[in-house]
XYZ file of N, CA, C and O in Angstrom:
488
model
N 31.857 -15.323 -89.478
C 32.103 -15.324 -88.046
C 33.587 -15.617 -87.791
O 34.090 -16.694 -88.111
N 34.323 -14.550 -87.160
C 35.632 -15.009 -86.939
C 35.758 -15.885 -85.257
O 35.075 -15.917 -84.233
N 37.052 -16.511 -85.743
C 37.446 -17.452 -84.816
C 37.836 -17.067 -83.595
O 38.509 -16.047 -83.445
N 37.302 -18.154 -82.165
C 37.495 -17.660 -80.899
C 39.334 -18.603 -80.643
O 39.762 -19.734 -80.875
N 39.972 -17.163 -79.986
C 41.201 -18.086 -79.778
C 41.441 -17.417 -78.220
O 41.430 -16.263 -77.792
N 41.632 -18.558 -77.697
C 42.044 -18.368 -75.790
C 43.873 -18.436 -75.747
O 44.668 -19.156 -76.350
N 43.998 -17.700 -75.078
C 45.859 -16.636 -75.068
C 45.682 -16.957 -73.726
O 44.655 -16.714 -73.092
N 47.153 -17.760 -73.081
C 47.273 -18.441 -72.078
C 49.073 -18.235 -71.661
O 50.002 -18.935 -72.064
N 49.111 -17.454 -71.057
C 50.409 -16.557 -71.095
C 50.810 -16.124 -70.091
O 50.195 -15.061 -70.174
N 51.580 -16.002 -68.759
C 51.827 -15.718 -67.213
C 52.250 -13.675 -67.866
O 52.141 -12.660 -67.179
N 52.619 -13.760 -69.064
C 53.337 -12.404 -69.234
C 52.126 -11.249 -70.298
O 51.670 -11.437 -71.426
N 51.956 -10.226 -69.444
C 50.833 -9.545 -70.263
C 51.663 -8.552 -71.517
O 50.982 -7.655 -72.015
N 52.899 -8.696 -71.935
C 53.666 -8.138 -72.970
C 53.613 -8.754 -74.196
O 53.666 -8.241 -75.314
N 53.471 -10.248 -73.779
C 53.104 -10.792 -74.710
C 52.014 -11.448 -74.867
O 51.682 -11.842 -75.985
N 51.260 -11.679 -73.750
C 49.476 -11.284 -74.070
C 49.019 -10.019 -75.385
O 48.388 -10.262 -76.413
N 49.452 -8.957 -75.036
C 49.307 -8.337 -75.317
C 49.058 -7.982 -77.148
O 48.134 -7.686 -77.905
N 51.069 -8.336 -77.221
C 51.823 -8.841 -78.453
C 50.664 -9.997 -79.538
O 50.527 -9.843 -80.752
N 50.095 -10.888 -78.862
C 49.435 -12.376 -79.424
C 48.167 -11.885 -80.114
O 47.647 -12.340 -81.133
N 47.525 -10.213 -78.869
C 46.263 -10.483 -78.821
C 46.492 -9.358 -80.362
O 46.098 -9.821 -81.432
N 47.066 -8.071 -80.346
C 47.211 -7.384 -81.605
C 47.117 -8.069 -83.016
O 46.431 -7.762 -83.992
N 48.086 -9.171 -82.811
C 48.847 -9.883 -84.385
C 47.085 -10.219 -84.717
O 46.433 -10.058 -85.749
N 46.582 -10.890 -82.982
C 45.430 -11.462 -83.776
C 44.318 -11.127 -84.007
O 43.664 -11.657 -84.905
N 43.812 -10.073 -83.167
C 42.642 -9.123 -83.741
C 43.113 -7.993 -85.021
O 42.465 -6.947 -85.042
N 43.928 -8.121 -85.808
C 44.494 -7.504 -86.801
C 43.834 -8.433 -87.918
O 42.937 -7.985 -88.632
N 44.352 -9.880 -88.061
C 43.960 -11.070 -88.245
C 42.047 -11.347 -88.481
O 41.493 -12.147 -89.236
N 41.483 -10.428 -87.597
C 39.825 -10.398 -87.306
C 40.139 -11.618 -86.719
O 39.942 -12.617 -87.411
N 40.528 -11.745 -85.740
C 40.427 -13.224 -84.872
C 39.298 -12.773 -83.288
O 39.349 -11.597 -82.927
N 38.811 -13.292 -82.861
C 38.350 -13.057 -81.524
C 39.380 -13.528 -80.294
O 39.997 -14.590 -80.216
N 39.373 -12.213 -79.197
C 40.815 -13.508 -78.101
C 40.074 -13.264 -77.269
O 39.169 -12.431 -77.321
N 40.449 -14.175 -76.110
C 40.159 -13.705 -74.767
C 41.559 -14.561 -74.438
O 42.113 -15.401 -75.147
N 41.990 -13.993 -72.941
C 43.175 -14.180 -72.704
C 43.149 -14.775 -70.852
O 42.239 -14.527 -70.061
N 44.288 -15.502 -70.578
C 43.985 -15.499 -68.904
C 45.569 -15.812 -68.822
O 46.313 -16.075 -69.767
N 45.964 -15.696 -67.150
C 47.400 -15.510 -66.967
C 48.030 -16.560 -66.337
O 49.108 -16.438 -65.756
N 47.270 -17.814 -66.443
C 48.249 -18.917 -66.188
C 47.346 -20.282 -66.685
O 46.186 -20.203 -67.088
N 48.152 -21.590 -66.567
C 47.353 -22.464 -66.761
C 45.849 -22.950 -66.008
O 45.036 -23.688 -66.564
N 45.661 -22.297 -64.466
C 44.878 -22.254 -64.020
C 43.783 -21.670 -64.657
O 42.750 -22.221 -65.038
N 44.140 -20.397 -64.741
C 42.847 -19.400 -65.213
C 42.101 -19.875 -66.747
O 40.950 -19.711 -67.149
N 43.196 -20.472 -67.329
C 43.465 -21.094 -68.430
C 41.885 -21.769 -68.809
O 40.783 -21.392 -69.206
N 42.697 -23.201 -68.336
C 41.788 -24.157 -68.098
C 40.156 -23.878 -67.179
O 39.228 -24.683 -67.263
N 40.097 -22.687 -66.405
C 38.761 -22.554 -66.519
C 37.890 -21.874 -66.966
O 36.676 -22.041 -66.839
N 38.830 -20.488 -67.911
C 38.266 -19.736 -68.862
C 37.421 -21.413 -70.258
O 36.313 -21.748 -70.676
N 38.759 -21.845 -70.385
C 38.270 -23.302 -71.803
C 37.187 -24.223 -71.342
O 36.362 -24.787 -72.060
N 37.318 -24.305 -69.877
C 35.884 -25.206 -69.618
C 34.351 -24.891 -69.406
O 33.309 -25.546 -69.430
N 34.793 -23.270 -69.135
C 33.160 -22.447 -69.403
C 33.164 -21.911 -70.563
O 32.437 -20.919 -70.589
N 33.613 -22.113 -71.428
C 33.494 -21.530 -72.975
C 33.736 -22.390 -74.149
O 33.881 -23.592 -73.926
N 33.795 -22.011 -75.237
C 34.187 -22.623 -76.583
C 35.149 -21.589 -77.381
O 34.784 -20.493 -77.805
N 36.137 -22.010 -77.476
C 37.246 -21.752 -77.860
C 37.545 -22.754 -79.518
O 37.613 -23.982 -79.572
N 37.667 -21.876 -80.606
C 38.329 -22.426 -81.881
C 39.952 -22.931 -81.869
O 40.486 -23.689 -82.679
N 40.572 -22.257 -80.673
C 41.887 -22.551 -80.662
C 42.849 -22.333 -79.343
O 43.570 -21.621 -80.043
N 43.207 -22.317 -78.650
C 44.220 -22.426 -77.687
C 46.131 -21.780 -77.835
O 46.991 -22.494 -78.349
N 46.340 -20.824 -77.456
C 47.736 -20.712 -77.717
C 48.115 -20.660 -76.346
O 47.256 -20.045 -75.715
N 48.734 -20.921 -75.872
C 49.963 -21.172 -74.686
C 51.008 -21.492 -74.323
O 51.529 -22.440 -74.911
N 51.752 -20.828 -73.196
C 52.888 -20.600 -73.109
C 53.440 -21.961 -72.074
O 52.465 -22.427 -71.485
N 54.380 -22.487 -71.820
C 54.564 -23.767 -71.332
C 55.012 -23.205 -69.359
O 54.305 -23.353 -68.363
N 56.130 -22.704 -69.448
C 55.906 -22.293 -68.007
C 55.762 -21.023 -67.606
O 56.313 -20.024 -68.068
N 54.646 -21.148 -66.325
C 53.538 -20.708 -65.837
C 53.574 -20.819 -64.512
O 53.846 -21.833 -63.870
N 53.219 -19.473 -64.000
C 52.609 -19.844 -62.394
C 51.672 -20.920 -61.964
O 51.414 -21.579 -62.972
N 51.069 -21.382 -60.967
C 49.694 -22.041 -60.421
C 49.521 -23.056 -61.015
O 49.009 -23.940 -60.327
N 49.840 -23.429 -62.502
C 49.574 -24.541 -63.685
C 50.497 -23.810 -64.786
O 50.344 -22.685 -65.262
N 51.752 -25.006 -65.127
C 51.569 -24.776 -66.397
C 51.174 -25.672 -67.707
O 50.414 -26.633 -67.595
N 51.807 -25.244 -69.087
C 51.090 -25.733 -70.656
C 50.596 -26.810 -70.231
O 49.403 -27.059 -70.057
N 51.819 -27.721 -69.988
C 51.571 -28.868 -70.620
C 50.611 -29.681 -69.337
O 50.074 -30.741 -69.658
N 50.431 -29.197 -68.005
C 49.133 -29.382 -67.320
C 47.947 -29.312 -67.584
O 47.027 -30.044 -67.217
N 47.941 -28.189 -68.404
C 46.680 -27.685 -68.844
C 46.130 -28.515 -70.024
O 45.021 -29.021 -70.196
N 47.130 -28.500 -70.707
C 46.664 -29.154 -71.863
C 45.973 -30.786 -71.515
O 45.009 -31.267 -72.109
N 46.886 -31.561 -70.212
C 46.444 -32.324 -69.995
C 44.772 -32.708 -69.335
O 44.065 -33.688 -69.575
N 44.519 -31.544 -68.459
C 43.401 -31.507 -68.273
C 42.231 -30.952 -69.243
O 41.018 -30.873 -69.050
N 42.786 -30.705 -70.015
C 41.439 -30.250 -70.950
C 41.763 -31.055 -71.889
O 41.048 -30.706 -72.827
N 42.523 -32.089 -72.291
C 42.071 -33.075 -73.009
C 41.147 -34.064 -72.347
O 40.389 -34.865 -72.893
N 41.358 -33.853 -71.065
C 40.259 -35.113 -70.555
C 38.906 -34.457 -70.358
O 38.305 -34.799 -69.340
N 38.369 -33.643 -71.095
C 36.624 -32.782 -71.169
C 36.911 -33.522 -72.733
O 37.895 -33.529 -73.472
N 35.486 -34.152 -72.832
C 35.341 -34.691 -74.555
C 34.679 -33.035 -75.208
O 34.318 -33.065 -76.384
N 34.591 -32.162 -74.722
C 34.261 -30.610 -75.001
C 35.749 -29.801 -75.670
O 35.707 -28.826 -76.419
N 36.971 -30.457 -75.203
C 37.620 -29.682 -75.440
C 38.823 -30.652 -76.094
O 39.971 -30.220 -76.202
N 38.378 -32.265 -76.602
C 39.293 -32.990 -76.800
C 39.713 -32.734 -78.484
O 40.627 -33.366 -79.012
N 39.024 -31.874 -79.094
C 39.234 -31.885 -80.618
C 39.925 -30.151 -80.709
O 40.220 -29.796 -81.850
N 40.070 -29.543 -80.037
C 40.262 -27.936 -79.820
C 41.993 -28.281 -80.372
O 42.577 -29.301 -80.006
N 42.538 -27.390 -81.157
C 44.172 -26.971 -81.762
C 44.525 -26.530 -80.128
O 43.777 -25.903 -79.377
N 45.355 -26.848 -79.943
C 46.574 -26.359 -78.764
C 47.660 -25.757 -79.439
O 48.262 -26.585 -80.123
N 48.145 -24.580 -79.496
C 49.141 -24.506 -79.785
C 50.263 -23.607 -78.733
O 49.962 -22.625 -78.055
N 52.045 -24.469 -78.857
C 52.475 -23.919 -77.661
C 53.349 -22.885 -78.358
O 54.066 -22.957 -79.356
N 53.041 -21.842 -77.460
C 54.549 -20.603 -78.099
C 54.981 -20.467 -76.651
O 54.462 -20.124 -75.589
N 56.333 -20.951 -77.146
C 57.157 -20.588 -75.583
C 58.934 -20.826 -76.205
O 59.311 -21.544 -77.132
N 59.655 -20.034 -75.399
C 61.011 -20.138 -75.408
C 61.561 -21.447 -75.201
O 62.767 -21.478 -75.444
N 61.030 -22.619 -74.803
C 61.639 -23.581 -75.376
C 62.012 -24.252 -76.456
O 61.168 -24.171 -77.348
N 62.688 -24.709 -76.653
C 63.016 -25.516 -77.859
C 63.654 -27.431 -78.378
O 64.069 -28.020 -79.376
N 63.331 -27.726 -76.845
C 64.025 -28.691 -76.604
C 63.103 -29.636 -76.964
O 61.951 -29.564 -76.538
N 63.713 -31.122 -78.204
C 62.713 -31.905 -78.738
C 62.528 -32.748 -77.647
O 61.592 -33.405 -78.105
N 62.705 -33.165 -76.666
C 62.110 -33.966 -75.508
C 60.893 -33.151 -75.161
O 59.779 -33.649 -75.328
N 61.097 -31.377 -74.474
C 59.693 -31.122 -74.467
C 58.955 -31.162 -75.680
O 57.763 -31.109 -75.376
N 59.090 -31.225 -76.834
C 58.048 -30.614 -77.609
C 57.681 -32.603 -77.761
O 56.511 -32.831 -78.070
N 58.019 -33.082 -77.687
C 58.035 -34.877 -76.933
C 56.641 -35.115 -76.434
O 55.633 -35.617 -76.933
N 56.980 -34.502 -75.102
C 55.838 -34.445 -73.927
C 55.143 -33.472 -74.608
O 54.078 -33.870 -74.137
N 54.832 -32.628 -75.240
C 53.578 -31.474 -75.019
C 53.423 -32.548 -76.520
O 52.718 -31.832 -77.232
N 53.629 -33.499 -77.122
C 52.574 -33.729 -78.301
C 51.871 -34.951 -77.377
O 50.658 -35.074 -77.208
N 52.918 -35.825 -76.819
C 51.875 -36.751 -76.095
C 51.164 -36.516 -74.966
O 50.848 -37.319 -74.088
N 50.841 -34.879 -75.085
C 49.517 -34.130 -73.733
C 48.705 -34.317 -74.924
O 47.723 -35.053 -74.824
N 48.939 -33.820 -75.921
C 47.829 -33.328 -76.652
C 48.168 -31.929 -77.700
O 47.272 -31.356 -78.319
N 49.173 -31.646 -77.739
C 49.299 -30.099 -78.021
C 49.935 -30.663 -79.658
O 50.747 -31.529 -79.985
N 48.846 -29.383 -80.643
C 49.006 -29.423 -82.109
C 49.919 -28.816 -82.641
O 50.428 -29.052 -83.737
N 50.183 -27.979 -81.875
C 51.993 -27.058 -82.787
C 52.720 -26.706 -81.392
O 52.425 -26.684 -80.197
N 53.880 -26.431 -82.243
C 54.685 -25.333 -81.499
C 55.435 -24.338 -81.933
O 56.144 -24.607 -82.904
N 55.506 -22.991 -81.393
C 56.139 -21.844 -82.303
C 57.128 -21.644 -80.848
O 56.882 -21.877 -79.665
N 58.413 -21.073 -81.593
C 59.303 -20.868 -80.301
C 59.163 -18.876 -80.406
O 59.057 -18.218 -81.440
N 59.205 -18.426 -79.163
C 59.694 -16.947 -78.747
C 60.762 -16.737 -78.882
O 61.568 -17.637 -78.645
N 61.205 -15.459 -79.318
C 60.010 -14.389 -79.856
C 59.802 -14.890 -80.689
O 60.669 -15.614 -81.179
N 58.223 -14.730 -81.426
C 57.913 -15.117 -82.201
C 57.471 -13.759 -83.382
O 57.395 -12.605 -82.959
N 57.153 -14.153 -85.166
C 56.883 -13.039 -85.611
C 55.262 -13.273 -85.645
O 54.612 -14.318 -85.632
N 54.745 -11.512 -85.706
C 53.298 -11.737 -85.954
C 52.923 -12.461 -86.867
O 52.095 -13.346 -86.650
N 53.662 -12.158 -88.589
C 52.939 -12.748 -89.200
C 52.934 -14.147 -89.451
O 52.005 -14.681 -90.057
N 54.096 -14.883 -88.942
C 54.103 -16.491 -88.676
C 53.135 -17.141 -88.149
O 52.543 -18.145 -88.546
N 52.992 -16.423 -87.104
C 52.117 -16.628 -86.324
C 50.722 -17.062 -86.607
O 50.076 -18.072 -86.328
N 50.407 -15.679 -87.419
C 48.777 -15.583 -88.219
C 48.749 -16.909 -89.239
O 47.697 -17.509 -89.460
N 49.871 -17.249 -89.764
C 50.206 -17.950 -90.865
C 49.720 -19.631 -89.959
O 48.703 -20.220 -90.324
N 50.344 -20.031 -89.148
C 50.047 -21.066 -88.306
C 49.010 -21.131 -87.885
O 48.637 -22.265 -87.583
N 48.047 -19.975 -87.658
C 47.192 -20.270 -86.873
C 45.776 -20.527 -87.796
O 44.891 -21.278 -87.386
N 45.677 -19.759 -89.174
C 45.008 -20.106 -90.329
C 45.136 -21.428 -90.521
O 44.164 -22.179 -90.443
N 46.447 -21.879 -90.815
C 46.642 -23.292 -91.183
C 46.280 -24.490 -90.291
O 46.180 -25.677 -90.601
N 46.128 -23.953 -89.242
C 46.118 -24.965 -88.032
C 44.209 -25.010 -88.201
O 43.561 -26.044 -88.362
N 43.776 -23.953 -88.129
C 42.114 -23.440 -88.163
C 41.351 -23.886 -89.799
O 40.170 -24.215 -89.912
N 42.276 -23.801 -90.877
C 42.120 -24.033 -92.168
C 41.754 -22.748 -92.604
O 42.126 -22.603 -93.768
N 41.193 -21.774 -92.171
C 40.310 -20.293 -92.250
C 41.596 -19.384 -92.089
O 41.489 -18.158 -92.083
């Protein structure tokens, strides 16, 4: 059974980009376009993993992340952030939300796949 991963991204280019690398991968995605949609795609579902982008329309990452650490449903789930930041103060705050990696943009596919095995163990 391959792994469910939720793609949390304001930009569908690189929705897009995340969802290829990872159904290539045999990964399962489903995807939504901000931290809003985000967080209520993860609270009606089960998700193996989380990738998201930090800013966002309506909600962003590191909101999200905060609210779905507080569901004990979604408190053990990998977060991981891919976003054009790089600054160790944010990556600061997004570990004390909750968030398990971070990959900076652009990012490569196969890094990507590489992190996300390792992060999943599979």
């Amino acid at each position: 059974m391959s792994a469910s991963i939720l793609i949390v991204d304001d930009s569908t280019s690189i929705r897009v980009a995340i969802r290829m690398a990872l159904t290539g991968a045999v990964y399962t995605v489903s995807e939504a376009a901000d931290g809003a949609q985000g967080l209520s795609k993860a609270s009606g579902s089960r998700f193996d993993m989380i990738i998201t982008d930090l800013n966002m329309p309506n909600m962003d990452g590191l909101s999200m992340i905060r609210a779905l650490r507080k569901n004990p449903a979604q408190c053990g789930t990998p977060i991981l952030f891919l976003t054009t930041e790089s600054e160790d103060a944010m990556k600061q705050q997004a570990k004390a939300a909750g968030a398990t990696g971070w990959l900076v943009k652009p990012f490569v596919p196969e890094q990507l796949i590489r992190v996300v095995r390792k992060v999943l163990g599979r």
